[in-house]
Coordinates of C-alpha atoms in Angstrom, one line a residue:
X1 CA 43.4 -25.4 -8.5
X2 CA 40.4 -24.0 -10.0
X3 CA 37.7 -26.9 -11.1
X4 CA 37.0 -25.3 -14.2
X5 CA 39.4 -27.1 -16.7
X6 CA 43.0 -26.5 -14.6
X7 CA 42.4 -22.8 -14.7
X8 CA 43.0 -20.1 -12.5
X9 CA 40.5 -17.2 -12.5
X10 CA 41.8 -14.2 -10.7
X11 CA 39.0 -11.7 -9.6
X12 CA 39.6 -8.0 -10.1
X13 CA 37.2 -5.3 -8.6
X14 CA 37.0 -2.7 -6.0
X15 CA 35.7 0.7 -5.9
X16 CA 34.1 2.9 -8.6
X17 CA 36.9 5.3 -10.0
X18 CA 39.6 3.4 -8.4
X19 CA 41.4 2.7 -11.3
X20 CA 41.2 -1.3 -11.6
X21 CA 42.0 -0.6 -15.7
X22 CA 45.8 0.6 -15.1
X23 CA 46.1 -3.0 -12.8
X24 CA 44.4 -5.0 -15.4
X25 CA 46.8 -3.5 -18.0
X26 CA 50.0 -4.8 -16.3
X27 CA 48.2 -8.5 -15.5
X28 CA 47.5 -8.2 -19.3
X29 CA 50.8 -7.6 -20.0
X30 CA 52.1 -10.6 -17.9
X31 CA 50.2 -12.8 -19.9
X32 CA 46.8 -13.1 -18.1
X33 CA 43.9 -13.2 -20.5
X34 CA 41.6 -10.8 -19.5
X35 CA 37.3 -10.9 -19.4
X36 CA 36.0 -7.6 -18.9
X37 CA 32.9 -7.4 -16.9
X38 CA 32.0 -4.3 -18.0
X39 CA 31.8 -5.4 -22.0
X40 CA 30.2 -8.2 -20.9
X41 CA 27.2 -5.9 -18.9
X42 CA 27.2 -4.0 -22.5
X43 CA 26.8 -7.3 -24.4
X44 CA 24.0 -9.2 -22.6
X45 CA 21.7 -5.8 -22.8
X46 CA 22.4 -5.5 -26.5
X47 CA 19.2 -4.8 -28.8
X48 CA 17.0 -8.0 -28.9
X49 CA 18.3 -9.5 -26.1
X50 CA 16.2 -11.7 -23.6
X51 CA 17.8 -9.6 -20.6
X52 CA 17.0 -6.7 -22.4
X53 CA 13.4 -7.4 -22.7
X54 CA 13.5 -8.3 -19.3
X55 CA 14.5 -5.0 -18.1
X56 CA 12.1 -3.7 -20.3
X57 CA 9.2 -5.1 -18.8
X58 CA 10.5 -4.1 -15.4
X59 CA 11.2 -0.8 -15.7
X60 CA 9.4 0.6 -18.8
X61 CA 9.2 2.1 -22.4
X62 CA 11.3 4.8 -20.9
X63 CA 14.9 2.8 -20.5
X64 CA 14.2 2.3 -24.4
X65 CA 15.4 4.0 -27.2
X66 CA 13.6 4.9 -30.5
X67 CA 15.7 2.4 -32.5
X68 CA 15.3 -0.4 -29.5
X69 CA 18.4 0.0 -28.1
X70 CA 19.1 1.0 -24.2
X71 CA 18.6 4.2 -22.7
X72 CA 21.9 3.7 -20.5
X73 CA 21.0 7.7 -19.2
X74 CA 17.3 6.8 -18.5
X75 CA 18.2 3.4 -16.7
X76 CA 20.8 5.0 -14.6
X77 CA 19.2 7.7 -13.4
X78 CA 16.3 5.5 -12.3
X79 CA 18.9 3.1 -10.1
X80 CA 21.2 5.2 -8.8
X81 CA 18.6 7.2 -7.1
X82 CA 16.9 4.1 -5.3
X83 CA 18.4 1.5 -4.0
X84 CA 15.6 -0.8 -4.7
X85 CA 15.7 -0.8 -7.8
X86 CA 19.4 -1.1 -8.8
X87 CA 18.6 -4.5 -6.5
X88 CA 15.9 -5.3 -9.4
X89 CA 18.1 -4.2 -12.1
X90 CA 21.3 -7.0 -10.8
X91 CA 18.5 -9.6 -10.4
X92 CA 17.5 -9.3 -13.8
X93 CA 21.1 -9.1 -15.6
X94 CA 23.6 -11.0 -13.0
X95 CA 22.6 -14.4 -14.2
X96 CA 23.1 -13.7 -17.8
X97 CA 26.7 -11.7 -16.8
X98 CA 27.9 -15.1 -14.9
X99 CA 26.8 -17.1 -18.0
X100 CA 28.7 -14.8 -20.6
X101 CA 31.3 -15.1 -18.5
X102 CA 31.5 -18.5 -17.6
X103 CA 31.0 -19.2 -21.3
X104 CA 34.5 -16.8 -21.9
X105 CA 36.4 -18.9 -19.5
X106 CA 35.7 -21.8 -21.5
X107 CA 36.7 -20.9 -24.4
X108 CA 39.7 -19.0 -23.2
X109 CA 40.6 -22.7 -22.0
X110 CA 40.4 -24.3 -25.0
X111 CA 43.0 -21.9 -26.2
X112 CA 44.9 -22.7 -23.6
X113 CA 44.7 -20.0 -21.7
X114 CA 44.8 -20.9 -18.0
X115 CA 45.2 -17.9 -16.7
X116 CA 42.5 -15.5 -16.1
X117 CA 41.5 -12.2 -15.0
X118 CA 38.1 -11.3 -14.5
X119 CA 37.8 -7.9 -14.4
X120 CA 34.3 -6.9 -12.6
X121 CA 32.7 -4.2 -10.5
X122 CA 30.3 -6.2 -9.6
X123 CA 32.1 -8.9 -8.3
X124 CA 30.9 -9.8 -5.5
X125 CA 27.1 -8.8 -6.1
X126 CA 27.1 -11.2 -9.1
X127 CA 28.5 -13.6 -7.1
X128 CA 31.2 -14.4 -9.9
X129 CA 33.4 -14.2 -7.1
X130 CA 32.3 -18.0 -6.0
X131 CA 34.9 -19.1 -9.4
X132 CA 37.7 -17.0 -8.2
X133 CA 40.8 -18.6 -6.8
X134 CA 42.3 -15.3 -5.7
X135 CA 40.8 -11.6 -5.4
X136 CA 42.7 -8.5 -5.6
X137 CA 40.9 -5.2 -4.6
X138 CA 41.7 -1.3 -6.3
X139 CA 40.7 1.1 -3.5
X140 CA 41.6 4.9 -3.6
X141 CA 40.8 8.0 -1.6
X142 CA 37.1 9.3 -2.0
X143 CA 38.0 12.7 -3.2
X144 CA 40.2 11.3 -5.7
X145 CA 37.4 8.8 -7.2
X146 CA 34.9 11.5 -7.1
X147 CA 37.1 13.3 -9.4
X148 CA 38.1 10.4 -11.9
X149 CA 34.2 9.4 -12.6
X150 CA 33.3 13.2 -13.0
X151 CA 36.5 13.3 -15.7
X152 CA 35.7 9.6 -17.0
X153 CA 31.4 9.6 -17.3
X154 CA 31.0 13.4 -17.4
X155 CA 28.7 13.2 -14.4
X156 CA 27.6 15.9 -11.7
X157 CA 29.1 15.5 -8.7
X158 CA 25.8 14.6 -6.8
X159 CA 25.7 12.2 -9.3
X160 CA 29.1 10.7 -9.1
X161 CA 28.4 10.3 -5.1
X162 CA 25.2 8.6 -5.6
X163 CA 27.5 6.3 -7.9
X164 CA 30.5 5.8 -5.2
X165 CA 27.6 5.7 -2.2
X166 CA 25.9 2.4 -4.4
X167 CA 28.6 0.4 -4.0
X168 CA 29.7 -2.0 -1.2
X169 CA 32.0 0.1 1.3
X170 CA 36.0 -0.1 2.1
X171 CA 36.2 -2.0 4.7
X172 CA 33.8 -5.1 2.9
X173 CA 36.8 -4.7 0.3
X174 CA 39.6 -5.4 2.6
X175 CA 38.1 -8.3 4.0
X176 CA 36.9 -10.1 1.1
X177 CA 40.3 -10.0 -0.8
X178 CA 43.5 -11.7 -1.2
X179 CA 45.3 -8.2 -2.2
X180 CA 44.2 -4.5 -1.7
X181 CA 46.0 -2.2 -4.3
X182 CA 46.0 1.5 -3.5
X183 CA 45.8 3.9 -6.3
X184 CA 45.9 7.3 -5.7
X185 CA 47.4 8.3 -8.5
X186 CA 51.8 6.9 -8.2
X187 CA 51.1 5.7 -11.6
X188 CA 54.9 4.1 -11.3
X189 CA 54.2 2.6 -7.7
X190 CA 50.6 1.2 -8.6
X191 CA 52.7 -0.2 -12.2
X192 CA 55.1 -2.0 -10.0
X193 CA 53.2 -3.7 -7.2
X194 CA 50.5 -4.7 -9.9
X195 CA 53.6 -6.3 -11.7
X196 CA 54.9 -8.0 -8.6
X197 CA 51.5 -9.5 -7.4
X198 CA 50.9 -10.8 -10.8
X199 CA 54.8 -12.1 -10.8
X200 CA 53.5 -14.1 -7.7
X201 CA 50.1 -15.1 -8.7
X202 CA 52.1 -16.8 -11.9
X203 CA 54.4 -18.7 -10.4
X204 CA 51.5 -19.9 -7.8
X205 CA 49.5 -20.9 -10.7
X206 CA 52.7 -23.0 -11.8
X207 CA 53.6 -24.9 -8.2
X208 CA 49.6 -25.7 -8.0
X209 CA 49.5 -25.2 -4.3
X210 CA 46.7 -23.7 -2.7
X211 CA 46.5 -19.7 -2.2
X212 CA 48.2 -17.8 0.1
X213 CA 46.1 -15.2 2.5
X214 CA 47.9 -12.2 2.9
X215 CA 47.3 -9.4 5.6
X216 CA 46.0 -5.7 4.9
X217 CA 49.0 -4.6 6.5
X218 CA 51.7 -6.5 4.5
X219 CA 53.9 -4.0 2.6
X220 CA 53.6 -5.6 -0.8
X221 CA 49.9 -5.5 -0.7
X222 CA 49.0 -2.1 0.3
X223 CA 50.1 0.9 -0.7

């Protein structure tokens, strides 16, 4: 089992506009307590912040706002147009992510709650992937995740491809994880496979043995 306290920490991530959220729902509803990378991101960047100042420093006056707060715009338009610097930007906030999160875990363990998911994007750049028992990936069709981050962030579509073009590519996904979900867009199908993984993941969690490695090709793992 996991060393931190008896609990398990099941990583969720995969690609940009994949739809991770409506898996996350059904763990939720199975009784997984759920940490949101993405509210963690907002948090640790929050006015008066050290990572804050950090990025500050780094990238200038201009990812500030009037009232000290972060120009989320300014930032992204500087890192999604060069590769470089989105590297600098995860340098600078990835060690305060893992410790927010880390610091969640806990005290989701002291209410008992052993069972985790850890909902994160990033996963694997932050490395949060090193306290994961088990890893399930959300992949979907480029065309369709072009359109869902257009609809979701009101973006261009230049910039929703420099988004999608960022990240870490399919096939790193299906290697790195313990299941690959496909959602392109059976809402019912994506419900029902998220339900049964989570089903299995439970009752793994309850026999304590060791995670089982399942193939890309196994029927209840990709759709």
């Amino acid at each position: 089992m996991n060393s931190l306290n008896g609990v398990m920490v099941v990583g969720l991530t995969g690609q940009t506009g994949a739809g991770k959220s409506t898996v996350s729902k059904i763990f939720a509803s199975n009784g997984f307590a759920v940490i949101d990378a993405d509210q963690v991101a907002r948090k640790i960047v929050e006015k008066g912040t050290k990572c804050l100042d950090e990025i500050a420093d780094f990238f200038g006056s201009q990812v500030i706002n009037e009232d000290g707060t972060l120009n989320r715009k300014a930032l992204a338009g500087i890192v999604f147009s060069d590769k470089s610097k989105l590297e600098m930007l995860n340098t600078i906030s990835y060690p305060y992510i893992t410790g927010e999160i880390l610091r969640q875990i806990r005290v989701h363990s002291m209410k008992g709650e052993k069972l985790i998911l850890l909902d994160a994007p990033t996963l694997f750049e932050s490395r949060a992937d090193d306290f994961c028992e088990i890893i399930i990936s959300v992949l979907a069709d480029a065309d369709i995740r072009e359109k869902r981050i257009i609809s979701r962030d009101g973006l261009t579509a230049d910039q929703a491809r420099k988004r999608m073009n960022s990240q870490l590519n399919e096939e790193f996904f299906r290697s790195h994880s313990d299941y690959i979900i496909h959602n392109n867009g059976n809402l019912d199908t994506v419900n029902g496979i998220s339900w049964e993984v989570s089903g299995k993941i439970r009752e793994l969690f309850k026999s304590k043995q060791a995670p089982v490695q399942y193939s890309n090709s196994a029927d209840m793992a990709v759709l």
